[in-house]
Coordinates of C-alpha atoms in Angstrom, one line a residue:
M345 CA -14.3 23.7 2.0
S346 CA -16.1 23.0 -1.2
A347 CA -14.7 21.4 -4.3
A348 CA -15.6 21.1 -8.0
V349 CA -17.8 18.3 -9.1
V350 CA -16.2 16.7 -12.2
S351 CA -18.4 15.2 -14.9
M352 CA -16.8 12.6 -17.3
M353 CA -17.9 9.6 -19.4
A354 CA -17.1 6.0 -18.4
S355 CA -13.3 5.5 -18.9
V356 CA -11.6 3.7 -21.7
S357 CA -8.4 3.8 -19.7
G358 CA -9.5 1.1 -17.3
Q359 CA -9.6 -2.2 -19.1
W360 CA -11.2 -5.6 -18.4
G361 CA -9.3 -8.8 -19.3
Q362 CA -11.0 -12.0 -20.4
L363 CA -9.8 -15.6 -19.9
P364 CA -12.1 -18.4 -21.3
G365 CA -12.6 -21.6 -19.4
A366 CA -10.8 -20.4 -16.3
T367 CA -10.7 -21.4 -12.7
V368 CA -9.5 -18.9 -10.1
E369 CA -6.6 -20.1 -8.1
A370 CA -5.9 -17.0 -6.0
T371 CA -7.0 -13.4 -5.6
E372 CA -4.4 -11.1 -4.2
A373 CA -4.1 -7.3 -3.6
F374 CA -2.7 -6.7 -7.1
H375 CA -3.4 -9.7 -9.2
V376 CA -5.6 -12.7 -10.0
L377 CA -4.1 -16.1 -10.7
A378 CA -6.2 -18.5 -12.7
G379 CA -5.9 -21.9 -14.4
S380 CA -7.0 -22.4 -18.0
G381 CA -6.0 -25.3 -20.3
G382 CA -3.6 -26.7 -17.8
Q383 CA -1.6 -23.5 -17.6
A384 CA -1.4 -20.8 -15.0
H385 CA -2.4 -17.3 -16.1
A386 CA -1.9 -14.0 -14.2
F387 CA -4.0 -10.8 -14.5
S388 CA -2.2 -7.7 -13.2
A389 CA -4.1 -4.8 -11.7
M390 CA -1.6 -2.5 -13.4
A391 CA -1.2 -4.1 -16.9
Q392 CA -4.9 -5.0 -17.0
N393 CA -4.4 -8.0 -19.2
W394 CA -3.6 -11.8 -18.8
L395 CA -0.2 -13.3 -19.0
P396 CA 0.4 -17.1 -19.5
L397 CA 2.8 -18.4 -16.9
G398 CA 3.1 -21.9 -18.4
L399 CA 2.1 -25.4 -17.4
V400 CA 1.8 -26.1 -13.7
N401 CA 3.7 -29.1 -12.3
N402 CA 1.3 -31.1 -10.1
D403 CA 3.4 -34.2 -9.6
P404 CA 1.5 -36.4 -7.1
G405 CA 4.8 -37.4 -5.5
I406 CA 5.4 -33.8 -4.3
M407 CA 3.8 -32.6 -1.2
A408 CA 4.8 -28.9 -1.6
P409 CA 2.1 -26.7 -3.2
A410 CA 2.7 -26.0 -6.9
I411 CA 1.4 -22.4 -6.6
R412 CA 2.0 -19.9 -3.9
T413 CA 1.1 -16.2 -4.0
G414 CA 1.6 -12.8 -2.3
D415 CA 0.1 -9.4 -2.9
W416 CA 2.4 -8.7 -5.9
T417 CA 4.0 -12.1 -6.3
A418 CA 3.3 -15.6 -7.4
L419 CA 5.6 -18.7 -7.5
V420 CA 4.5 -21.4 -10.0
R421 CA 6.3 -24.8 -10.1
T422 CA 6.8 -25.5 -13.8
S423 CA 8.8 -28.8 -13.4
P424 CA 9.9 -30.8 -10.4
G425 CA 12.9 -28.5 -9.9
G426 CA 11.8 -25.5 -11.9
Y427 CA 10.0 -22.3 -10.7
R428 CA 8.7 -19.2 -12.3
A429 CA 8.4 -16.1 -10.1
Y430 CA 5.8 -13.6 -11.3
S431 CA 5.7 -9.8 -10.6
A432 CA 2.2 -8.3 -10.7
R433 CA 3.9 -4.8 -10.5
L434 CA 5.8 -5.4 -13.8
H435 CA 3.6 -8.1 -15.3
D436 CA 6.6 -10.2 -16.0
Y437 CA 8.4 -13.3 -14.7
A438 CA 11.8 -14.7 -14.0
D439 CA 12.7 -18.4 -13.9
I440 CA 15.0 -20.4 -11.5
Q441 CA 16.0 -24.1 -11.4
F442 CA 17.0 -26.3 -8.5
T443 CA 18.4 -29.8 -8.2
D444 CA 16.8 -30.5 -4.8
H445 CA 13.5 -32.3 -4.4
P446 CA 10.8 -29.7 -3.9
D447 CA 9.9 -31.1 -0.5
Q448 CA 13.5 -30.6 0.7
I449 CA 14.0 -26.9 0.0
L450 CA 13.0 -23.9 2.0
I451 CA 10.5 -21.7 0.2
C452 CA 8.9 -18.5 1.5
V453 CA 6.6 -16.4 -0.7
E454 CA 5.6 -13.0 0.7
D455 CA 3.9 -9.9 -0.8
D456 CA 6.8 -8.4 -2.6
V457 CA 9.7 -10.9 -2.1
I458 CA 10.3 -14.6 -2.5
L459 CA 13.0 -16.6 -0.7
I460 CA 14.2 -20.1 -1.7
V461 CA 17.2 -21.8 -0.1
G462 CA 18.5 -24.7 -2.2
N463 CA 21.1 -26.0 -4.7
R464 CA 21.1 -24.8 -8.3
P465 CA 22.7 -26.6 -11.3
G466 CA 26.3 -25.6 -11.8
Q467 CA 26.7 -24.0 -8.4
P468 CA 29.2 -25.6 -5.9
T469 CA 27.2 -24.8 -2.8
T470 CA 23.8 -24.1 -1.3
Q471 CA 22.4 -20.7 -2.1
A472 CA 19.8 -18.3 -0.6
C473 CA 17.9 -17.0 -3.6
A474 CA 15.7 -13.9 -3.3
Y475 CA 13.3 -12.4 -5.8
S476 CA 11.9 -8.9 -5.8
A477 CA 8.6 -8.1 -7.6
Q478 CA 9.9 -4.5 -7.9
T479 CA 12.9 -5.6 -10.0
N480 CA 11.8 -9.0 -11.5
R481 CA 15.3 -10.3 -10.7
W482 CA 16.7 -13.2 -8.6
R483 CA 19.7 -12.4 -6.5
F484 CA 21.9 -15.0 -4.8
V485 CA 24.2 -15.4 -1.7
N486 CA 26.2 -18.5 -1.0
V487 CA 25.4 -20.1 2.4
G488 CA 27.5 -23.3 2.2
D489 CA 26.7 -26.9 2.7
A490 CA 25.6 -26.2 6.3
G491 CA 22.8 -24.0 4.9
V492 CA 21.0 -21.4 7.0
R493 CA 20.2 -21.8 10.7
S494 CA 17.6 -18.9 10.9
H495 CA 15.5 -17.2 8.3
A496 CA 12.7 -14.7 8.2
C497 CA 10.4 -13.2 5.6
S498 CA 7.7 -10.5 5.6
R499 CA 6.0 -8.3 3.1
F500 CA 9.1 -6.4 1.7
V501 CA 12.1 -8.1 3.3
A502 CA 13.8 -11.5 3.6
G503 CA 16.8 -12.6 5.6
V504 CA 19.0 -15.6 6.5
I505 CA 21.7 -16.3 9.0
R506 CA 24.5 -18.5 7.4
A507 CA 25.2 -21.5 9.7
S508 CA 28.9 -21.7 8.9
D509 CA 29.9 -18.3 10.3
N510 CA 26.7 -16.7 11.7
R511 CA 26.8 -13.9 9.2
A512 CA 23.3 -12.4 8.5
F513 CA 22.0 -11.3 5.1
G514 CA 19.1 -9.0 4.4
F515 CA 17.2 -8.6 1.2
S516 CA 14.9 -5.7 0.3
A517 CA 12.2 -5.6 -2.4
R518 CA 12.8 -1.9 -3.0
R519 CA 16.6 -2.3 -3.5
G520 CA 16.6 -5.9 -4.8
E521 CA 20.1 -6.9 -3.4
W522 CA 21.5 -8.9 -0.5
V523 CA 23.4 -7.0 2.2
G524 CA 25.5 -8.8 4.8
T525 CA 26.4 -8.0 8.4
G526 CA 28.1 -9.8 11.3
G527 CA 26.1 -12.0 13.7
N528 CA 26.8 -14.4 16.6
A529 CA 26.0 -18.0 17.6
V530 CA 22.8 -17.2 19.5
C531 CA 21.1 -14.6 17.4
T532 CA 17.9 -15.3 15.4
L533 CA 15.9 -13.3 12.8
Q534 CA 12.4 -11.8 12.9
A535 CA 10.7 -9.8 10.1
D536 CA 7.7 -7.6 9.7
G537 CA 6.9 -5.3 6.8
N538 CA 10.0 -3.3 6.0
V539 CA 12.0 -4.4 9.1
L540 CA 14.3 -7.4 9.5
L541 CA 15.7 -7.7 13.0
I542 CA 18.7 -9.7 14.3
D543 CA 17.2 -10.7 17.7
N544 CA 20.0 -10.8 20.2
P545 CA 19.5 -11.7 23.9
A546 CA 19.9 -8.6 26.0
P547 CA 22.3 -6.9 26.8
V548 CA 23.8 -7.5 23.4
A549 CA 22.8 -4.8 20.8
A550 CA 20.1 -5.7 18.2
K551 CA 20.5 -5.0 14.5
A552 CA 17.8 -3.8 12.2
F553 CA 17.7 -4.0 8.4
S554 CA 15.7 -1.4 6.5
G555 CA 13.6 -2.6 3.6
V556 CA 13.4 1.0 2.4
L557 CA 17.1 1.8 2.5
G558 CA 18.7 -1.7 2.2
E559 CA 21.0 -1.0 5.2
W560 CA 21.8 -2.5 8.6
A561 CA 22.0 -0.5 11.8
A562 CA 23.0 -1.7 15.3
S563 CA 21.0 -0.6 18.3
P564 CA 22.6 0.8 21.4
Q565 CA 23.4 -1.7 24.1
Q566 CA 20.2 -3.2 25.5
D567 CA 19.1 -3.1 29.1
P568 CA 19.1 -6.6 30.6
G569 CA 15.3 -6.6 30.8
S570 CA 14.8 -5.5 27.1
V571 CA 12.6 -7.4 24.8
E572 CA 12.9 -6.5 21.1
Q573 CA 9.7 -5.6 19.2
I574 CA 9.0 -4.8 15.5
D575 CA 6.0 -3.7 13.5
H576 CA 6.2 -3.0 9.8
N577 CA 8.3 0.2 9.7
V578 CA 9.5 0.5 13.4
A579 CA 11.4 -1.5 16.0
F580 CA 11.9 -1.0 19.7
V581 CA 14.4 -1.9 22.5
R582 CA 15.0 -0.7 26.0
E583 CA 18.4 0.9 26.0
S584 CA 20.8 0.5 28.9
N585 CA 21.1 3.5 31.2
G586 CA 23.9 2.2 33.5
G587 CA 21.6 0.4 35.9
R588 CA 19.1 3.2 36.1
T589 CA 15.6 3.3 34.4
P590 CA 16.3 2.3 30.7
F591 CA 15.7 4.6 27.8
L592 CA 12.9 4.0 25.3
T593 CA 14.8 3.6 22.0
A594 CA 13.1 3.1 18.6
Y595 CA 14.1 2.4 15.0
S596 CA 12.7 3.7 11.7
A597 CA 13.0 1.8 8.4
Y598 CA 12.6 5.2 6.7
T599 CA 15.6 6.8 8.4
G600 CA 17.6 3.6 9.1
T601 CA 18.5 4.9 12.6
W602 CA 17.9 4.1 16.3
V603 CA 16.7 7.1 18.3
R604 CA 16.8 7.4 22.1
G605 CA 13.8 8.7 23.9
S606 CA 13.0 9.3 27.5
A607 CA 13.8 6.9 30.4
S608 CA 10.7 4.9 31.2
L609 CA 9.6 1.4 32.2
G610 CA 6.1 2.1 31.0
P611 CA 4.3 -0.4 28.7
V612 CA 5.0 -0.1 25.0
T613 CA 2.7 -0.6 22.0
L614 CA 3.7 -0.6 18.4
G615 CA 1.7 0.2 15.2
D616 CA 2.9 0.0 11.6
N617 CA 4.5 3.5 11.9
V618 CA 4.3 4.4 15.6
V619 CA 5.7 3.4 19.0
H620 CA 3.8 4.5 22.1
A621 CA 4.7 4.4 25.8
H622 CA 3.7 6.2 28.9
G623 CA 5.3 6.8 32.3
V624 CA 5.1 4.6 35.4
A625 CA 5.4 7.0 38.2
N626 CA 3.6 9.6 36.1
P627 CA 1.4 7.7 33.7
H628 CA 0.0 11.0 32.3
Q629 CA 3.3 11.5 30.5
Q630 CA 2.9 10.2 26.9
Y631 CA 5.8 9.3 24.6
A632 CA 5.4 8.6 20.9
F633 CA 7.8 7.8 18.1
G634 CA 7.0 8.0 14.4
A635 CA 8.6 6.1 11.5
W636 CA 8.7 9.4 9.7
P637 CA 10.5 11.7 10.4
G638 CA 11.8 9.3 13.0
I639 CA 11.7 11.4 16.2
W640 CA 10.1 11.1 19.6
Q641 CA 7.4 13.5 20.6
N642 CA 6.1 13.8 24.2
T643 CA 3.1 15.3 25.7
S644 CA 1.5 15.5 29.3
L645 CA -2.0 15.2 30.5
P646 CA -3.3 17.0 33.6
S647 CA -2.5 15.1 36.7
G648 CA -5.4 12.9 37.8
S649 CA -6.9 12.6 34.4
M650 CA -8.8 9.4 33.3
F651 CA -7.7 8.5 29.8
G652 CA -7.6 5.8 27.2
V653 CA -5.0 5.1 24.5
Q654 CA -5.6 3.7 21.0
V655 CA -2.7 2.8 18.7
D656 CA -3.4 2.0 15.1
D657 CA -1.2 1.8 12.0
D658 CA -0.3 5.4 11.6
L659 CA -1.4 7.3 14.7
V660 CA -1.7 7.3 18.5
L661 CA -4.9 8.7 20.0
V662 CA -5.0 9.6 23.7
H663 CA -8.6 10.3 24.9
D664 CA -8.5 12.4 28.1
V665 CA -12.0 11.6 29.3
S666 CA -11.8 13.8 32.4
N667 CA -11.1 16.9 30.4
A668 CA -13.0 16.0 27.2
Q669 CA -9.9 16.3 25.0
A670 CA -8.5 14.0 22.3
H671 CA -4.7 14.2 21.7
A672 CA -3.4 12.8 18.4
F673 CA 0.1 11.9 17.1
S674 CA 1.0 10.9 13.5
G675 CA 3.8 8.5 12.7
V676 CA 4.0 9.4 9.0
A677 CA 3.9 13.2 8.8
V678 CA 5.9 16.0 10.4
G679 CA 4.1 17.5 13.3
T680 CA 3.6 17.5 17.1
W681 CA 0.8 16.2 19.3
Q682 CA -2.4 17.9 18.3
S683 CA -5.3 18.4 20.7
Q684 CA -9.0 18.7 20.0
A685 CA -12.0 19.2 22.3
V686 CA -14.6 16.4 22.1
S687 CA -18.0 15.9 23.7
A688 CA -17.9 14.7 27.3
G689 CA -18.8 11.1 27.6
S690 CA -18.4 10.4 23.8
S691 CA -16.0 8.0 22.2
V692 CA -13.5 8.6 19.4
F693 CA -13.3 6.3 16.4
V694 CA -9.7 5.4 15.4
A695 CA -8.8 3.6 12.1
D696 CA -5.6 3.0 10.2
H697 CA -5.1 6.5 9.0
L698 CA -7.6 8.8 10.7
A699 CA -9.7 9.5 13.8
V700 CA -13.2 10.9 14.1
G701 CA -15.1 12.2 17.1
D702 CA -18.0 14.4 18.2
L703 CA -18.1 17.9 19.6
G704 CA -21.8 18.6 20.4
S705 CA -23.5 18.9 17.0
L706 CA -20.1 19.1 15.3
T707 CA -17.9 16.4 13.9
V708 CA -14.1 16.5 14.3
A709 CA -11.6 14.5 12.4
Y710 CA -7.8 14.0 12.5
S711 CA -5.7 13.0 9.5
A712 CA -2.4 11.0 10.0
G713 CA -1.4 12.2 6.6
T714 CA -1.4 15.8 7.5
A715 CA -0.9 15.5 11.3
Q716 CA -3.7 17.9 11.9
W717 CA -7.3 18.1 13.1
A718 CA -9.7 19.5 10.5
A719 CA -12.0 22.4 11.4
P720 CA -15.1 21.0 13.0
I721 CA -18.1 20.7 10.7
L722 CA -21.8 20.6 11.4
H723 CA -23.0 17.0 11.4
G724 CA -26.3 16.2 9.7
S725 CA -29.0 13.7 10.7
G726 CA -27.5 10.8 8.7
A727 CA -25.2 8.2 10.3
M728 CA -21.4 8.6 10.0
V729 CA -19.6 5.9 8.0
S730 CA -15.8 5.7 8.8
T731 CA -13.3 3.3 7.3
D732 CA -9.5 3.1 7.1
G733 CA -9.0 6.3 5.1
V734 CA -12.4 8.1 4.6
S735 CA -15.3 9.3 6.7
F736 CA -18.7 10.2 5.2
F737 CA -22.1 11.4 6.2
Y738 CA -25.2 13.0 4.8
G739 CA -25.5 16.6 6.1
S740 CA -28.2 19.2 5.9
S741 CA -26.7 20.5 2.6
G742 CA -25.7 17.3 0.9
R743 CA -23.1 14.6 1.3
T744 CA -19.8 15.3 3.0
A745 CA -16.6 13.3 3.0
F746 CA -13.2 13.5 4.8
T747 CA -10.0 11.7 3.7
T748 CA -6.6 11.2 5.2
R749 CA -5.0 12.7 2.1
G750 CA -7.0 15.9 2.0
G751 CA -7.4 16.4 5.7
D752 CA -10.5 18.5 5.3
W753 CA -14.2 18.1 4.7
V754 CA -15.6 18.2 1.1
N755 CA -19.3 18.8 0.6
E756 CA -21.5 18.2 -2.5
V757 CA -25.2 19.0 -3.0
R758 CA -26.9 15.7 -4.0
S759 CA -29.0 15.6 -7.1
S760 CA -32.6 14.4 -6.6
G761 CA -33.5 10.8 -6.9
T762 CA -33.2 7.4 -5.2
H763 CA -29.7 7.0 -3.9
I764 CA -27.8 3.8 -2.9
Q765 CA -24.6 4.2 -0.9
M766 CA -21.7 2.0 -1.8
T767 CA -18.7 2.7 0.5
G768 CA -15.2 1.2 0.0
F769 CA -12.3 1.3 2.4
H770 CA -10.8 4.5 0.9
F771 CA -13.7 6.1 -1.0
V772 CA -17.4 6.7 -1.1
S773 CA -19.5 5.8 -4.1
E774 CA -23.3 6.4 -4.5
Y775 CA -25.6 5.4 -7.2
N776 CA -28.5 7.6 -8.2
Q777 CA -30.9 5.0 -9.5
T778 CA -33.3 7.7 -10.8
A779 CA -30.7 9.6 -12.9
E780 CA -28.6 6.4 -13.6
E781 CA -25.5 8.2 -12.4
Q782 CA -22.6 6.9 -10.3
S783 CA -21.0 9.5 -7.9
I784 CA -17.6 8.7 -6.6
F785 CA -15.7 10.6 -3.9
H786 CA -12.3 10.5 -5.5
E787 CA -9.9 11.0 -2.6
R788 CA -7.0 11.8 -4.9
L789 CA -8.8 14.8 -6.3
N790 CA -10.5 15.6 -3.0
A791 CA -13.6 16.0 -5.1
W792 CA -16.8 14.2 -6.1
V793 CA -16.8 12.7 -9.6
K794 CA -20.1 11.9 -11.5
V795 CA -20.1 9.1 -14.1
P796 CA -23.2 8.8 -16.3
L797 CA -24.4 5.2 -16.7
S798 CA -27.3 5.8 -19.0
G799 CA -29.3 2.5 -19.4
A800 CA -27.8 0.9 -16.2
G801 CA -31.2 0.6 -14.5
S802 CA -31.4 -0.5 -10.9
L803 CA -28.6 -1.7 -8.8
S804 CA -28.8 -5.4 -8.1
R805 CA -25.7 -6.2 -6.0
Y806 CA -22.2 -5.0 -5.3
T807 CA -19.0 -6.0 -3.5
K808 CA -16.3 -3.7 -2.3
H809 CA -12.7 -3.6 -1.1
Q810 CA -9.8 -1.1 -0.6
N811 CA -9.8 0.8 -3.9
L812 CA -12.6 -0.5 -6.0
L813 CA -16.2 -1.9 -6.3
L814 CA -17.7 -4.4 -8.5
A815 CA -21.4 -3.8 -9.2
S816 CA -24.3 -5.4 -11.1
Y817 CA -27.1 -3.4 -12.6
S818 CA -30.3 -4.5 -14.3
G819 CA -29.7 -2.8 -17.6
A820 CA -28.3 -4.7 -20.6
G821 CA -24.6 -4.2 -20.9
F822 CA -24.3 -3.2 -17.2
E823 CA -24.5 -6.7 -15.6
L824 CA -20.9 -6.2 -14.4
V825 CA -19.3 -2.8 -13.8
G826 CA -15.9 -2.0 -12.2
I827 CA -15.6 1.2 -10.2
S828 CA -12.1 2.5 -9.4
A829 CA -11.2 4.8 -6.6
Q830 CA -7.8 5.6 -8.1
R831 CA -9.2 6.7 -11.5
G832 CA -12.7 7.9 -10.4
D833 CA -14.5 6.0 -13.2
A834 CA -17.0 3.2 -13.8
V835 CA -16.3 0.7 -16.6
P836 CA -18.8 -2.0 -17.8
A837 CA -17.2 -5.4 -18.7
P838 CA -17.5 -5.9 -22.4
G839 CA -18.9 -9.3 -23.5
F840 CA -20.0 -10.3 -20.1
V841 CA -22.8 -12.9 -20.3
A842 CA -25.3 -13.0 -17.4
P843 CA -26.0 -14.5 -15.1
R844 CA -22.9 -14.2 -13.0
A845 CA -21.6 -17.5 -11.7
D846 CA -19.2 -16.2 -9.1
W847 CA -17.1 -13.1 -8.2
G848 CA -14.2 -12.0 -6.0
I849 CA -12.4 -8.9 -5.0
D850 CA -9.2 -7.6 -3.3
E851 CA -7.5 -4.3 -2.7
N852 CA -6.8 -3.3 -6.4
V853 CA -8.4 -6.1 -8.5
G854 CA -11.7 -7.9 -8.9
W855 CA -13.1 -10.7 -11.1
A856 CA -16.3 -12.3 -12.1
L857 CA -17.1 -15.6 -13.9
D858 CA -19.9 -15.3 -16.4
A859 CA -22.4 -17.9 -17.7
R860 CA -20.1 -19.1 -20.4
G861 CA -17.3 -19.9 -18.0
T862 CA -15.2 -16.8 -19.1
L863 CA -13.3 -15.1 -16.3
H864 CA -13.4 -11.3 -16.4
A865 CA -10.8 -9.4 -14.3
F866 CA -10.6 -5.6 -13.5
G867 CA -7.8 -3.5 -12.1
S868 CA -8.2 -0.1 -10.4
P869 CA -4.9 1.7 -10.9
D870 CA -4.6 4.6 -13.4
A871 CA -2.3 4.5 -16.4
T872 CA 0.3 6.5 -14.5
H873 CA 0.9 4.7 -11.2
S874 CA 3.0 5.5 -8.2
M875 CA 4.0 2.2 -6.6
F876 CA 3.9 3.7 -3.1
Q877 CA 0.2 4.6 -2.8
Y878 CA -0.3 5.9 0.7
P879 CA -2.9 6.2 2.0
L880 CA -4.4 3.7 -0.5
D881 CA -1.5 1.3 0.5
S882 CA 1.0 1.1 3.3
E883 CA 4.1 2.5 1.5
Y884 CA 5.0 6.1 1.1
Q885 CA 7.7 8.4 -0.2
V886 CA 9.9 10.6 1.9
F887 CA 12.4 13.3 1.3
T888 CA 16.0 12.3 1.3
A889 CA 18.1 14.2 3.9
S890 CA 21.3 15.7 2.6
G891 CA 24.1 13.1 2.6
A892 CA 21.7 10.3 3.5
T893 CA 20.8 7.2 1.4
A894 CA 18.5 8.2 -1.4
V895 CA 14.8 7.1 -1.1
P896 CA 13.5 7.0 -4.6
S897 CA 9.9 7.0 -5.7
K898 CA 8.9 4.4 -8.3
I899 CA 6.6 5.1 -11.2
M900 CA 4.9 2.8 -13.7
V901 CA 3.1 3.7 -16.9
R902 CA 0.5 1.8 -19.0
G903 CA -0.1 2.5 -22.6
T904 CA 0.2 1.2 -26.2
P905 CA 3.0 -1.4 -26.6
G906 CA 6.0 0.0 -28.6
E907 CA 5.3 3.6 -27.9
T908 CA 7.6 5.9 -25.8
A909 CA 6.2 7.0 -22.5
V910 CA 6.8 10.6 -21.4
L911 CA 6.1 11.5 -17.8
M912 CA 4.8 15.0 -16.9
I913 CA 5.0 16.3 -13.3
G914 CA 3.4 19.4 -12.0
F915 CA 2.4 21.3 -8.9
T916 CA -1.3 21.6 -9.7
R917 CA -4.0 19.6 -11.4
F918 CA -6.8 20.6 -13.8
V919 CA -10.3 19.9 -12.4
P920 CA -12.0 19.4 -14.7
P921 CA -9.3 18.4 -17.2
V922 CA -8.4 20.3 -20.3
V923 CA -9.8 18.3 -23.3
F924 CA -7.7 18.0 -26.5
P925 CA -9.9 16.3 -29.1
G926 CA -8.2 13.3 -30.6
I927 CA -5.3 13.4 -28.0
G928 CA -7.0 13.0 -24.7
D929 CA -7.6 14.8 -21.4
L930 CA -4.8 16.8 -19.7
H931 CA -5.0 16.5 -15.9
V932 CA -1.7 18.2 -14.7
S933 CA -0.1 21.5 -15.4
S934 CA 3.3 20.2 -16.4
V935 CA 6.5 21.8 -14.9
V936 CA 8.9 18.9 -15.8
S937 CA 8.5 16.3 -18.5
G938 CA 10.7 13.8 -20.2
P939 CA 10.8 10.3 -21.8
I940 CA 11.1 7.4 -19.4
G941 CA 11.1 4.4 -21.6
V942 CA 9.5 2.3 -24.3
L943 CA 6.4 0.3 -23.4
G944 CA 6.8 -3.4 -23.7
A945 CA 4.5 -6.0 -25.3
N946 CA 2.5 -6.1 -22.0
G947 CA 1.9 -2.3 -22.3
L948 CA 4.1 -1.4 -19.3
L949 CA 7.6 -0.2 -18.8
S950 CA 10.1 -3.0 -18.3
A951 CA 11.2 -1.4 -15.0
P952 CA 9.8 1.5 -13.0
T953 CA 11.3 4.9 -13.5
E954 CA 12.9 6.1 -10.2
F955 CA 13.7 9.5 -8.8
G956 CA 13.8 11.1 -5.4
L957 CA 13.6 14.6 -3.8
T958 CA 16.2 15.9 -1.3
G959 CA 14.9 18.3 1.3
V960 CA 13.4 19.0 4.7
P961 CA 10.6 16.6 5.8
G962 CA 7.2 18.0 5.2
T963 CA 3.9 16.9 3.6
F964 CA 4.2 17.8 -0.1
E965 CA 2.3 16.5 -3.2
L966 CA 3.1 16.6 -6.8
Y967 CA 0.8 15.4 -9.6
M968 CA 1.7 13.2 -12.6
Q969 CA 0.3 12.2 -15.9
S970 CA 1.9 10.5 -18.9
Y971 CA 1.5 10.7 -22.7
T972 CA 2.8 8.2 -25.2
D973 CA 4.6 9.0 -28.5
N974 CA 4.4 6.7 -31.5
G975 CA 7.4 8.4 -33.2
M976 CA 5.3 9.7 -36.0
L977 CA 4.0 12.9 -34.4
G978 CA 1.2 10.8 -32.8
F979 CA 0.7 11.7 -29.1
T980 CA -1.9 10.2 -26.7
L981 CA -2.6 11.5 -23.2
V982 CA -3.2 8.5 -21.0
G983 CA -5.0 8.3 -17.7
E984 CA -8.3 9.3 -16.2
S985 CA -7.0 11.4 -13.3
A986 CA -4.0 13.3 -11.9
E987 CA -1.8 10.7 -10.1
P988 CA -0.6 12.1 -6.8
L989 CA 3.1 11.7 -5.9
R990 CA 2.9 12.4 -2.2
Y991 CA 6.1 13.1 -0.1
H992 CA 6.3 13.2 3.7

């Protein structure tokens, strides 16, 4: 399949933020935390500006750290008992005060949640206090003077067991509220990703809490030999079968249900979204469970086959060496086991979201996002580069890339010149040093984007991460350039004074310190941003089944403070965009549009807009863009690309 090559100038949508005299304290997936003038400051990848968080309390009599961070969170101690929780998603903060000495209270800071157990002024009892970066709110549950006897925190969930009555409480970043359920005197908690589990000794049933739905669900009675396991969006127990071989039973945080599979004592391996087992008497029988749509799928290999199994975040790959076949299963998309012939004696590369192998002179690739193998493609002489979500090689007719999202190969004829390859985790970028042109394989468009960088000169150095690159070129004004996979643009840092003193990078944000001591920070998300960014991030949207708990998507918009944001959603995108002089570029063919809120002083909505789709599971993608209205017939289209809203 071929795709259009889009030509655009360097974006004005992506912004750099400057902070003079700064020292970097932490670099997380979605923000940079720095100190300047005795205060903490946060740069959000979404807001793309700096926010002062106040003076940091560094009392020498306190052992506990004054600053703790997660991917979207930061907790800054502003006084001996005072804390400020920061959300990089919303670029805002919420304060909380305690009467306890900081070294005596329980504090857990995770990627999207914060848990503190302590005593607050005016409250008659100890409380478990939880903060969500998706809501920028603290929520409380009384735990009594006896406090908690077990707690657990992970990326999107937190939980406690109240010592006085063994009642368990779960908190979800998506839902932002505590939910209670009954426990017992011997149960404990464990957490991973979106799953919080009440770990009960077999044969008592386990209980799982979904960070997606904010609900508890009890497992069937466990077999006496059962050992509970969890991994991000899934959990597993062996279910009692009346003294016979126990059932394989798995839980999905996306459906909130436990599902019985086949009876087996075979070994079990979990990935973020998959559970895999095979038979004992018949090890060629393969069993796999996916977090979405939350069902077991089985397949069998020919008897006597020699095979190997690889389990990664989103897929299971069974390589039947004897018969030169690769069998793949996706844990995030509707589909069955899919088989593909591969070269005898070859290996198959498996990453978080894809698998790649050889078939003679052809290359084969499997996408967990589509649950399909792509049609084999002729492989050129160049080496294959494969990362979590993209594979890339130079073929006989140009450069060719494959992504989890698109699930197919996209080729582009290279322009002549000296090329330098710069590959991130989810995209490919290449600099044509002769033409002074940056090419980016934009996985959201499934197309190559060309960004002219006239005057950039030669590439000096670059650093990469999940969704962006930072690069230095020899040309004046190009000493520091941010390259975004989400937007498909390259943005020079204004006012950067070479030489660079230091730099750092994470999934969606990068920074560099210039010769004057000014800190420059860059964010990769576009102006219209889906919080659940699969495959650029771990979270995804799913259809809500009729009568089930709604699973909303969450959308943020960046623009001019004080203006009204209007969201447009369509089924198709314009490649290249339709240009409206003085208004901006239109990237989506709008089917539905409507105002979603007024942008605050930080340029963002005060809370994400939420909506969900009800229907039958299936891979489905909408496209979004926003415009802002100043109320005086002034409209501005924002964003450098069509933002995908992917449903599974």
